[in-house]
């Protein structure tokens, strides 16, 4: 099997040779008539679940994790940080076990998992900033508890989202940073001083900026503006049309600049499912016909129902940036944040697709991870 096309970032014509689903060679060619675009495989640093597989239920298994990763390959997400949200110690521990065991028993899944994202439980207890996280399990940072989770995870926790205003949060951040863990601010009601203290302690990211917030907020100052204006913080953005209206997404991308924006899906198990009422993070949520996930009876969002490719498309639509720029927000920027360049930049981690410029749509043809064809539209 052969693919030919042009690389998105430098417009080089290349040909990919595969045998039995394994890349045999990738070489430059003088020209190609193919309309196929070839780009690095996207990285999603915030995935709670997908295609019915939920990382945050008591019964999650290693098989669920493996199946979820494979489902993500089928929509073009090559790499990910499985995301574990606020819960009891035992529930979070079980999720950690499932991810670690999946990685141990499947080398390609292990290759695709760049680390675990722990989102909570050290977040704001207030309605709004807490989002869909269960109030009963929100608590103050506890270094001993975290170390127990990191032991279970066998060192795989690489990203932690917390609220910097929590008791002892700043020394907690300093310890995380000293251990090489990326610290993100999110689900927070922090003051400007809290945010600056977190930055001084080494925080690098704002998790889904503009979300995990009060429905009504003081116009300024507030914790969204403070993070948006902090050049030391990159920002992850859920560009699904629900979490951030188009004008807000456009404004944030322009304010943060392309070098400090990272696209995430924040996908939950409902992504790829039929509309209806489901349970997520121990609460009833509704998946609407327009792919919006809300806590039943409220206006609060509970994760998204999109894949990362849709966020790339929407970034072109909403922010007026180029396809190349939008793809960089899902590849180069998360790679830089996680310091994962040597791992991910290999020429054998790719997506192949056709781009419909009129509709701003990615039509995925193939996903290659670790030199293996893990999805092909015509045969899988």
C-alpha positions as a printed NumPy array, in Angstrom:
array([[  0.   ,   0.   ,   0.   ],
       [  1.225,   3.473,  -0.847],
       [  0.058,   6.966,   0.088],
       [  1.244,  10.162,  -1.515],
       [  0.508,  13.739,  -0.614],
       [  1.972,  16.997,   0.619],
       [  3.119,  17.807,   4.122],
       [  0.98 ,  20.515,   5.678],
       [  3.745,  22.466,   7.369],
       [  6.291,  22.705,   4.541],
       [  4.378,  21.605,   1.414],
       [  6.834,  18.812,   0.603],
       [  5.599,  16.054,  -1.711],
       [  6.158,  12.673,  -0.058],
       [  5.308,   9.035,  -0.612],
       [  4.625,   6.577,   2.217],
       [  5.189,   2.856,   1.607],
       [  3.426,   0.357,   3.897],
       [  3.477,  -3.417,   4.055],
       [  1.054,  -5.322,   6.314],
       [  0.138,  -2.027,   7.938],
       [  3.737,  -1.139,   8.845],
       [  5.541,   1.891,   7.406],
       [  8.487,   0.684,   5.338],
       [  9.66 ,   4.019,   4.006],
       [  8.775,   7.69 ,   3.762],
       [ 10.521,   9.56 ,   0.981],
       [ 10.344,  12.872,  -0.764],
       [  9.185,  12.831,  -4.371],
       [  9.51 ,  15.488,  -7.01 ],
       [  5.789,  16.034,  -7.402],
       [  2.364,  14.583,  -6.665],
       [ -1.13 ,  15.036,  -8.039],
       [ -2.679,  13.901,  -4.758],
       [ -4.933,  16.209,  -2.745],
       [ -3.944,  14.459,   0.47 ],
       [ -2.547,  16.619,   3.271],
       [ -0.083,  15.001,   5.667],
       [  0.341,  16.387,   9.183],
       [  1.696,  15.276,  12.549],
       [ -0.741,  13.149,  14.538],
       [ -2.703,  15.478,  16.889],
       [ -2.276,  15.405,  20.665],
       [ -5.258,  15.784,  23.024],
       [ -4.158,  16.604,  26.555],
       [ -7.7  ,  16.449,  27.974],
       [ -9.774,  13.352,  27.231],
       [-12.183,  12.07 ,  29.89 ],
       [-13.708,   9.393,  27.678],
       [-14.889,   8.713,  24.157],
       [-17.28 ,   6.513,  22.164],
       [-19.004,   5.19 ,  25.281],
       [-15.806,   4.507,  27.24 ],
       [-15.597,   6.493,  30.475],
       [-12.33 ,   6.791,  32.395],
       [-14.107,   8.13 ,  35.472],
       [-16.465,   5.357,  36.517],
       [-15.864,   2.778,  39.206],
       [-16.003,  -0.055,  36.69 ],
       [-13.489,   1.254,  34.133],
       [-11.125,  -1.483,  32.954],
       [ -7.854,  -1.659,  31.016],
       [ -9.878,  -2.99 ,  28.066],
       [-11.975,   0.202,  28.172],
       [ -8.837,   2.341,  28.045],
       [ -7.392,   0.399,  25.124],
       [-10.694,   0.584,  23.238],
       [-10.977,   4.318,  23.873],
       [ -7.478,   4.986,  22.528],
       [ -8.271,   2.981,  19.402],
       [-11.543,   4.861,  18.949],
       [ -9.592,   8.119,  19.089],
       [ -7.187,   6.89 ,  16.405],
       [-10.216,   6.409,  14.159],
       [-10.988,  10.141,  14.378],
       [ -7.388,  11.281,  13.953],
       [ -6.217,  11.8  ,  17.536],
       [ -2.841,  10.075,  17.697],
       [ -1.688,  10.904,  21.223],
       [ -3.446,  11.81 ,  24.446],
       [ -3.352,  12.493,  28.147],
       [ -6.172,  10.382,  29.631],
       [ -7.909,  12.702,  32.081],
       [ -9.085,  11.698,  35.536],
       [-11.451,  14.106,  37.267],
       [-12.503,  14.768,  40.842],
       [-13.688,  11.734,  42.775],
       [-13.03 ,   9.614,  45.847],
       [ -9.527,   8.354,  46.508],
       [-10.544,   4.824,  45.54 ],
       [-12.31 ,   5.827,  42.317],
       [ -9.365,   7.917,  41.148],
       [ -7.015,   5.088,  42.124],
       [ -9.031,   2.601,  40.092],
       [ -8.879,   4.855,  37.045],
       [ -5.115,   5.137,  37.478],
       [ -4.801,   1.353,  37.686],
       [ -6.853,   0.882,  34.507],
       [ -4.686,   3.291,  32.506],
       [ -1.402,   1.853,  33.778],
       [ -2.487,  -1.738,  33.147],
       [ -3.662,  -0.838,  29.63 ],
       [ -0.249,   0.667,  28.916],
       [  1.581,  -2.349,  30.317],
       [ -0.332,  -4.817,  28.167],
       [ -0.398,  -2.85 ,  24.906],
       [  2.877,  -1.243,  23.749],
       [  1.187,   0.924,  21.118],
       [ -1.338,   2.288,  23.63 ],
       [  1.574,   2.944,  25.976],
       [  3.3  ,   4.823,  23.154],
       [  0.193,   6.948,  22.528],
       [ -0.402,   7.858,  26.189],
       [  1.874,  10.815,  26.922],
       [  0.918,  10.976,  30.574],
       [ -2.11 ,  11.176,  32.836],
       [ -3.924,  14.478,  33.363],
       [ -5.316,  14.757,  36.904],
       [ -8.06 ,  17.411,  36.765],
       [ -9.054,  17.914,  40.38 ],
       [ -9.885,  17.096,  43.099],
       [ -8.02 ,  20.171,  44.353],
       [-10.374,  22.706,  42.773],
       [-12.92 ,  25.336,  43.796],
       [-16.005,  24.099,  45.617],
       [-18.109,  26.991,  44.296],
       [-20.953,  26.407,  41.874],
       [-19.763,  27.488,  38.447],
       [-16.001,  27.221,  38.88 ],
       [-16.484,  23.623,  40.056],
       [-18.279,  22.788,  36.818],
       [-19.546,  19.194,  36.711],
       [-17.089,  17.944,  39.315],
       [-18.853,  16.344,  42.333],
       [-18.85 ,  18.679,  45.337],
       [-18.58 ,  15.812,  47.829],
       [-15.072,  14.979,  46.618],
       [-13.589,  18.465,  46.199],
       [-10.793,  18.984,  48.704],
       [ -7.597,  20.871,  49.543],
       [ -4.267,  19.774,  48.066],
       [ -2.745,  16.832,  49.905],
       [  0.81 ,  15.92 ,  48.923],
       [  0.721,  12.515,  50.577],
       [ -2.497,  11.632,  48.762],
       [ -1.059,  12.799,  45.46 ],
       [  2.113,  10.754,  45.962],
       [  0.009,   7.652,  46.562],
       [ -1.745,   8.273,  43.229],
       [  1.57 ,   8.876,  41.489],
       [  2.869,   5.598,  42.897],
       [ -0.206,   3.802,  41.539],
       [  0.285,   5.583,  38.208],
       [  3.945,   4.518,  38.214],
       [  4.976,   8.111,  37.59 ],
       [  2.631,   8.686,  34.666],
       [  0.828,  11.744,  36.111],
       [  2.356,  14.522,  34.022],
       [ -0.29 ,  17.269,  34.177],
       [ -2.338,  18.491,  37.158],
       [ -5.179,  21.026,  37.054],
       [ -5.974,  22.77 ,  40.339],
       [ -7.29 ,  26.003,  41.854],
       [ -4.442,  28.137,  43.225],
       [ -6.596,  29.728,  45.926],
       [ -6.981,  26.418,  47.78 ],
       [ -5.22 ,  26.014,  51.124],
       [ -1.533,  25.139,  50.67 ],
       [ -1.919,  25.186,  46.876],
       [  1.201,  27.258,  46.233],
       [  3.69 ,  24.979,  48.043],
       [  1.864,  22.056,  46.409],
       [  2.481,  23.615,  42.982],
       [  6.153,  24.09 ,  43.828],
       [  6.48 ,  20.393,  44.668],
       [  4.727,  19.352,  41.456],
       [  6.994,  21.558,  39.368],
       [ 10.079,  20.227,  41.148],
       [  8.95 ,  16.741,  40.122],
       [  8.674,  17.781,  36.47 ],
       [  4.868,  17.864,  36.4  ],
       [  3.08 ,  20.533,  34.361],
       [  0.716,  22.582,  36.522],
       [ -2.461,  24.086,  35.096],
       [ -4.909,  26.492,  36.704],
       [ -8.563,  25.626,  36.259],
       [-11.952,  25.296,  37.959],
       [-10.87 ,  28.279,  40.003],
       [-12.212,  31.408,  41.672],
       [ -8.711,  32.779,  42.163],
       [ -7.77 ,  36.387,  42.804],
       [ -5.108,  38.161,  40.767],
       [ -2.657,  37.589,  43.622],
       [ -3.474,  33.87 ,  43.716],
       [ -2.851,  33.557,  39.988],
       [  0.428,  35.469,  40.139],
       [  1.592,  33.359,  43.078],
       [  0.845,  30.21 ,  41.082],
       [  2.775,  31.555,  38.099],
       [  5.713,  32.424,  40.352],
       [  5.56 ,  28.853,  41.688],
       [  5.824,  27.485,  38.144],
       [  2.286,  27.061,  36.76 ],
       [  2.335,  27.019,  32.939],
       [ -1.213,  26.52 ,  31.693],
       [ -4.826,  27.589,  32.057],
       [ -7.12 ,  24.578,  31.627],
       [-10.055,  25.229,  29.218],
       [ -9.817,  28.98 ,  29.75 ],
       [-13.23 ,  30.651,  29.903],
       [-14.907,  27.519,  31.244],
       [-15.158,  26.061,  34.711],
       [-16.337,  29.548,  35.668],
       [-19.336,  31.394,  37.079],
       [-22.216,  31.938,  34.675],
       [-22.2  ,  35.614,  35.703],
       [-18.912,  37.286,  36.552],
       [-17.608,  40.747,  37.409],
       [-16.565,  42.37 ,  34.127],
       [-13.067,  43.21 ,  35.444],
       [-10.935,  42.324,  37.186],
       [-11.717,  38.614,  37.132],
       [ -9.878,  35.314,  36.91 ],
       [-10.457,  34.946,  33.154],
       [ -8.879,  38.29 ,  32.264],
       [ -6.003,  37.718,  34.682],
       [ -5.118,  34.405,  33.049],
       [ -5.716,  35.688,  29.526],
       [ -3.294,  38.543,  30.126],
       [ -0.593,  36.409,  31.747],
       [  2.075,  35.758,  29.121],
       [  3.591,  33.07 ,  31.331],
       [  0.475,  30.918,  30.919],
       [ -0.518,  29.017,  27.822],
       [ -4.242,  28.317,  27.521],
       [ -6.093,  25.206,  26.473],
       [ -9.316,  25.964,  24.603],
       [-12.408,  23.873,  23.857],
       [-13.416,  25.178,  20.441],
       [-16.674,  23.267,  19.991],
       [-18.977,  26.275,  19.588],
       [-20.592,  25.648,  22.992],
       [-17.842,  26.155,  25.556],
       [-16.645,  29.316,  23.831],
       [-18.818,  31.315,  21.412],
       [-17.017,  31.955,  18.117],
       [-16.166,  35.574,  18.959],
       [-14.708,  34.544,  22.326],
       [-12.6  ,  31.786,  20.78 ],
       [-11.332,  34.258,  18.172],
       [-10.509,  36.88 ,  20.801],
       [ -8.702,  34.417,  23.07 ],
       [ -6.62 ,  32.967,  20.259],
       [ -5.612,  36.465,  19.189],
       [ -4.872,  37.617,  22.743],
       [ -2.863,  34.55 ,  23.724],
       [ -1.274,  34.241,  20.249],
       [ -0.755,  30.971,  18.419],
       [  2.363,  30.183,  20.462],
       [  0.364,  30.007,  23.693],
       [ -2.861,  28.254,  22.637],
       [ -3.566,  24.534,  22.805],
       [ -6.688,  22.888,  21.441],
       [ -8.329,  20.224,  23.599],
       [-11.505,  18.242,  23.124],
       [-12.393,  17.758,  26.816],
       [-14.315,  14.819,  25.343],
       [-16.423,  12.684,  27.651],
       [-17.783,   9.205,  27.03 ],
       [-20.813,  10.733,  25.306],
       [-18.678,  11.912,  22.374],
       [-19.744,   9.792,  19.428],
       [-22.962,   8.672,  21.169],
       [-26.622,   9.332,  20.396],
       [-28.417,  12.284,  22.081],
       [-29.98 ,  11.434,  25.448],
       [-29.568,  11.467,  29.245],
       [-26.434,   9.828,  30.647],
       [-24.304,   9.843,  33.806],
       [-20.922,  11.565,  34.01 ],
       [-18.812,  12.41 ,  37.084],
       [-21.601,  10.96 ,  39.25 ],
       [-24.185,  13.39 ,  37.843],
       [-26.941,  13.241,  35.237],
       [-25.946,  14.935,  31.987],
       [-27.725,  15.478,  28.699],
       [-26.233,  15.135,  25.236],
       [-28.24 ,  17.403,  22.961],
       [-28.824,  17.044,  19.235],
       [-26.294,  19.816,  18.566],
       [-23.565,  17.896,  20.447],
       [-23.679,  19.922,  23.649],
       [-23.23 ,  18.192,  27.03 ],
       [-24.917,  19.877,  30.016],
       [-25.738,  18.993,  33.59 ],
       [-29.427,  18.129,  33.504],
       [-31.571,  21.091,  34.557],
       [-28.705,  23.617,  34.497],
       [-26.761,  25.774,  32.053],
       [-23.441,  24.276,  33.152],
       [-21.434,  22.299,  30.617],
       [-20.051,  18.859,  31.462],
       [-17.294,  18.209,  28.977],
       [-17.651,  18.094,  25.228],
       [-18.9  ,  15.66 ,  22.606],
       [-16.386,  16.442,  19.876],
       [-13.074,  15.035,  18.751],
       [ -9.967,  17.17 ,  18.365],
       [-10.318,  17.374,  14.563],
       [-13.573,  19.287,  14.988],
       [-11.756,  21.813,  17.185],
       [ -9.192,  22.303,  14.422],
       [-11.969,  22.923,  11.897],
       [-13.767,  25.344,  14.207],
       [-10.578,  27.287,  14.914],
       [-10.283,  28.   ,  11.186],
       [-13.974,  28.966,  11.018],
       [-14.12 ,  31.082,  14.159],
       [-10.673,  32.683,  14.411],
       [ -9.888,  33.109,  10.731],
       [ -6.537,  31.363,  11.059],
       [ -5.056,  29.045,   8.443],
       [ -5.381,  25.268,   8.518],
       [ -1.641,  25.044,   9.182],
       [ -1.976,  27.381,  12.168],
       [ -4.986,  25.5  ,  13.542],
       [ -3.216,  22.143,  13.268],
       [ -0.21 ,  23.589,  15.099],
       [ -2.481,  24.271,  18.095],
       [ -3.185,  20.538,  18.327],
       [  0.342,  19.328,  17.58 ],
       [  3.309,  21.655,  18.061],
       [  1.933,  23.543,  21.069],
       [  0.902,  20.564,  23.246],
       [  4.16 ,  18.848,  22.233],
       [  6.069,  21.86 ,  23.535],
       [  4.048,  22.037,  26.759],
       [  4.69 ,  18.387,  27.587],
       [  8.276,  18.477,  26.31 ],
       [  7.333,  15.512,  24.141],
       [  9.072,  16.528,  20.943],
       [ 11.481,  13.606,  20.635],
       [  8.669,  11.133,  21.263],
       [  5.994,  12.599,  19.001],
       [  7.899,  14.342,  16.202],
       [  8.909,  11.101,  14.5  ],
       [  7.949,  11.001,  10.827],
       [  5.951,   7.849,  11.538],
       [  3.264,   9.631,  13.605],
       [  0.94 ,  11.139,  11.016],
       [ -2.583,  11.804,   9.874],
       [ -3.534,  11.871,   6.212],
       [ -6.622,  13.786,   5.179],
       [ -8.309,  15.853,   2.513],
       [ -9.276,  19.43 ,   3.373],
       [-12.566,  20.881,   2.191],
       [-11.765,  24.595,   2.338],
       [-15.32 ,  25.66 ,   1.512],
       [-16.851,  23.699,   4.389],
       [-13.783,  23.865,   6.666],
       [-13.882,  20.095,   7.044],
       [-11.181,  17.498,   7.596],
       [-11.941,  14.242,   5.805],
       [ -9.677,  11.735,   7.521],
       [ -8.074,   9.079,   5.351],
       [ -5.546,   7.432,   7.659],
       [ -3.856,   7.621,  11.053],
       [ -0.327,   6.327,  11.561],
       [  1.046,   5.944,  15.092],
       [  4.431,   4.488,  15.894],
       [  4.908,   3.497,  12.277],
       [  1.7  ,   1.453,  12.233],
       [ -1.443,   2.115,  10.248],
       [ -4.   ,   2.281,  13.058],
       [ -6.85 ,   3.603,  10.905],
       [ -7.638,   3.646,   7.2  ],
       [-10.959,   4.932,   5.98 ],
       [-11.284,   2.304,   3.266],
       [-10.339,  -0.836,   5.168],
       [-11.039,  -0.246,   8.884]])
